[in-house]
XYZ file of C-alpha atoms in Angstrom:
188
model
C 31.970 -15.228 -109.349
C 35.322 -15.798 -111.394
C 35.924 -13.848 -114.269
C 38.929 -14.945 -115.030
C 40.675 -11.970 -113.994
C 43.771 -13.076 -111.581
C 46.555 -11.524 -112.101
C 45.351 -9.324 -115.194
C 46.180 -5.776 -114.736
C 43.449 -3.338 -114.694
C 43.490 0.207 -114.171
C 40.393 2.597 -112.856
C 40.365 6.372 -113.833
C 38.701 8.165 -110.973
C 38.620 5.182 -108.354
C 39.260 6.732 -105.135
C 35.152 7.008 -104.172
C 31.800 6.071 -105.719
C 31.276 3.992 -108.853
C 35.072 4.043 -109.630
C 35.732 2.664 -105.878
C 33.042 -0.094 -106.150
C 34.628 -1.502 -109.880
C 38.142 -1.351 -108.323
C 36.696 -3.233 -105.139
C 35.325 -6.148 -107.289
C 38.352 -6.538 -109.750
C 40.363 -6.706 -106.676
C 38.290 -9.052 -105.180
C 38.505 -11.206 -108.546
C 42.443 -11.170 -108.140
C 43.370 -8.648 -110.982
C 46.068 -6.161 -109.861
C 44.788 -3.322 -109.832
C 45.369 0.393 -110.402
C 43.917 3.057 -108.576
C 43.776 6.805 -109.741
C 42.584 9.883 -108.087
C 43.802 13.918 -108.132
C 45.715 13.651 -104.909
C 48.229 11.563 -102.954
C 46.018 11.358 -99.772
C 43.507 9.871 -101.590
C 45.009 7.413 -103.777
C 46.097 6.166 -100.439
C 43.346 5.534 -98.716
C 41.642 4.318 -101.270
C 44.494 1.758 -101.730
C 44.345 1.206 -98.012
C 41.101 0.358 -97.629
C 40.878 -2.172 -100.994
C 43.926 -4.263 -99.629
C 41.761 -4.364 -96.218
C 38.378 -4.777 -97.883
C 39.374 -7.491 -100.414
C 42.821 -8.877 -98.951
C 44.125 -8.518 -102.531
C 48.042 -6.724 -101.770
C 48.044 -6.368 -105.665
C 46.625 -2.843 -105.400
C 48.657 0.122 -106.128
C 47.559 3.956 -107.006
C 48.681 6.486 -109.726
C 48.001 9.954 -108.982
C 47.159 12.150 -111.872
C 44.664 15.403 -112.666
C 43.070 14.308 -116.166
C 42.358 17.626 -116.592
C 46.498 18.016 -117.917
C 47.510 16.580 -120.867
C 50.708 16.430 -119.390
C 50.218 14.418 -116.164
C 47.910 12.215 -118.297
C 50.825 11.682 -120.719
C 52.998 10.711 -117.638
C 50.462 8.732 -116.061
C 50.628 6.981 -119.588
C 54.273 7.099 -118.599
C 54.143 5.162 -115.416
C 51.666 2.802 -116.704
C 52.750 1.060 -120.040
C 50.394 -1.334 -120.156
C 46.983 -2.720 -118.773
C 44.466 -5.892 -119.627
C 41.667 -4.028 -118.126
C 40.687 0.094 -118.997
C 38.315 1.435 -116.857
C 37.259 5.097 -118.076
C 35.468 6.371 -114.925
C 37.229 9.457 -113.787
C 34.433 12.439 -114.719
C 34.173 15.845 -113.085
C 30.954 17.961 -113.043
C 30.147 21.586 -110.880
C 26.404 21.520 -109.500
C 25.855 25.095 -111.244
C 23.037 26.500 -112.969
C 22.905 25.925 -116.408
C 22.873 29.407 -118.062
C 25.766 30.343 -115.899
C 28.429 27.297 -117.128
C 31.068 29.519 -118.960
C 32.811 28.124 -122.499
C 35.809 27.595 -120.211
C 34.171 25.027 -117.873
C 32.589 23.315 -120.398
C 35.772 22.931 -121.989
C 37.602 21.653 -119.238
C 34.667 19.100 -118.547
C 34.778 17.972 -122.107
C 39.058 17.626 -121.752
C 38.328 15.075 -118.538
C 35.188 13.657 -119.148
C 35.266 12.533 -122.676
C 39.259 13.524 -124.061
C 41.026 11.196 -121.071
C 39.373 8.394 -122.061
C 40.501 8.936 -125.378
C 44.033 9.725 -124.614
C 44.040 6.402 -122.458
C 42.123 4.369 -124.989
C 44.494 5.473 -127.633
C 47.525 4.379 -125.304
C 46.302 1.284 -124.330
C 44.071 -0.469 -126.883
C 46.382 -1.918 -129.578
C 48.357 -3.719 -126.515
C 45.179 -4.895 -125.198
C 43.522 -6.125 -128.503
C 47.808 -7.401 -129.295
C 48.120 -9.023 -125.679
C 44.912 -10.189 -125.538
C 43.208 -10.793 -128.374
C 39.461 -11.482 -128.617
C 39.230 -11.567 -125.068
C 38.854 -8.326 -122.939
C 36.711 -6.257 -121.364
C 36.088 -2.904 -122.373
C 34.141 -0.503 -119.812
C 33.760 3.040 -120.852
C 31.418 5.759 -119.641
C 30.056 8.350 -122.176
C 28.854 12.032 -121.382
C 28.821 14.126 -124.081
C 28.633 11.971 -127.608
C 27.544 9.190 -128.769
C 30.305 7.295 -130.019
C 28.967 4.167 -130.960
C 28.696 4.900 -135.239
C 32.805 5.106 -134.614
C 33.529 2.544 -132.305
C 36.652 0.382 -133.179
C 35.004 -2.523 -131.080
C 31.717 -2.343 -133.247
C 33.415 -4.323 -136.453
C 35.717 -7.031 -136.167
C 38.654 -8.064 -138.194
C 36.375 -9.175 -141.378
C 34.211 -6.211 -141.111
C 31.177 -8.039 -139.173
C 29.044 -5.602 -137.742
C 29.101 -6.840 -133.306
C 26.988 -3.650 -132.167
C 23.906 -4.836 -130.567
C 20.686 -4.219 -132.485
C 19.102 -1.921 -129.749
C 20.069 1.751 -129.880
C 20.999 3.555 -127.210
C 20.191 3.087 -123.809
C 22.268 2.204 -120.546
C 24.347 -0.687 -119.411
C 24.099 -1.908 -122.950
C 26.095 -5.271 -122.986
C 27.368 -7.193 -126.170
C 28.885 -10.334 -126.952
C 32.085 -10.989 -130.117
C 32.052 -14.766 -130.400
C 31.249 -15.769 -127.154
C 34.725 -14.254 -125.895
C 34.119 -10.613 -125.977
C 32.589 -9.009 -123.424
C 31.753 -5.053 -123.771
C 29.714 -3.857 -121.016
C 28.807 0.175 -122.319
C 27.058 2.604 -120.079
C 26.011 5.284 -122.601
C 24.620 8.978 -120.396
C 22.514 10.981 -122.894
C-alpha cells in the first residue's frame, strides 16, 4: 500500500506497545519518519529498536514524556515543533472496581486520556492544516466525550458541513473533497 507518506513526519502518543506500536509499525513501513513516545527511556528504546529492525525504516526516533504533566507535555511540544501526522493514542486506565475509582483518578485519566490530545492538537493543527492543506490525516481516539458537534475538521473553510451522516459508532471514516482523509475511532 502507498499512502503517500515518505518522508512526512508523524508522531504516535503512547507507541511503545499495542495499538500505538502497530500504527507506528505501518507509518514506518510507509516511509514517514516517525516519532515514538512512551513514559520511560527503556522503552522508547526498544520500541525504536525493534521498528528500525521490523520495518528497515532508520527514520524512527522516540520522545519520552508522562502526559499525565502539563509540563513534560509542554516540553515534549518543545522538542517537537512540528508534525504532518498526529496520532492521539497514548491512554491510561487502572483495572479497578468501579465504585472504588476516587475523583483523583478520574481526574488524572481525564488529564491523559482526553486533555493530551488536546494540548497536542492545539500545538500542532494550524501547522498541519498551514503545511499541508487539505491533505492530512487526522487519527484521534475518544474516551470520555463526544466531540464531534465541536470538531474543527467537521466544517470546512465555506462552512460545508464534511461530518458523515451516521452518528456515532467506531472506526467512522470520512472523506473532504476526495483529499481528506479522517479515520475517527469514537469509545462510548
Amino acid at each position: 500500500m502507498d499512502l503517500k507518506i515518505k518522508n512526512k513526519i508523524a508522531l504516535v502518543t503512547g507507541s511503545t506497545a499495542g495499538i500505538g506500536y502497530a500504527i507506528a509499525k505501518a507509518l514506518a513501513a510507509e516511509g514517514a519518519m516517525v516519532f515514538v513516545n512512551g513514559r520511560t527511556n527503556e522503552r522508547v528504546n526498544q520500541a525504536v529498536d525493534n521498528l528500525v529492525k521490523e520495518t528497515g525504516n532508520k527514520n524512527i526516533k522516540g520522545l519520552v514524556a508522562d502526559f499525565a504533566y502539563v509540563k513534560q507535555v509542554n516540553e515534549f511540544i518543545g522538542q517537537l515543533t512540528e508534525v504532518d501526522i498526529l496520532v492521539n493514542n497514548v491512554g491510561i486506565f487502572e483495572p479497578k472496581e468501579f465504585s472504588s475509582i476516587p475523583d483523583e483518578d478520574w481526574l488524572k485519566f481525564y488529564e491523559v486520556n482526553v486533555l493530551s490530545g488536546v494540548r497536542l492538537s492545539r500545538a500542532y493543527f494550524d501547522k498541519m492544516l498551514e503545511k499541508l492543506g487539505p491533505d492530512y490525516l487526522y487519527l484521534e481516539r475518544i474516551g470520555f466525550a463526544d466531540t464531534r458537534r465541536n470538531d474543527p475538521l467537521r466544517h470546512d473553510k465555506n462552512g460545508t458541513d464534511r461530518s458523515s451522516p451516521r452518528p456515532g459508532g467506531i472506526d467512522q471514516r470520512l472523506k473532504c473533497n476526495g483529499k481528506c482523509s479522517i479515520a475517527r475511532t469514537d469509545i462510548f
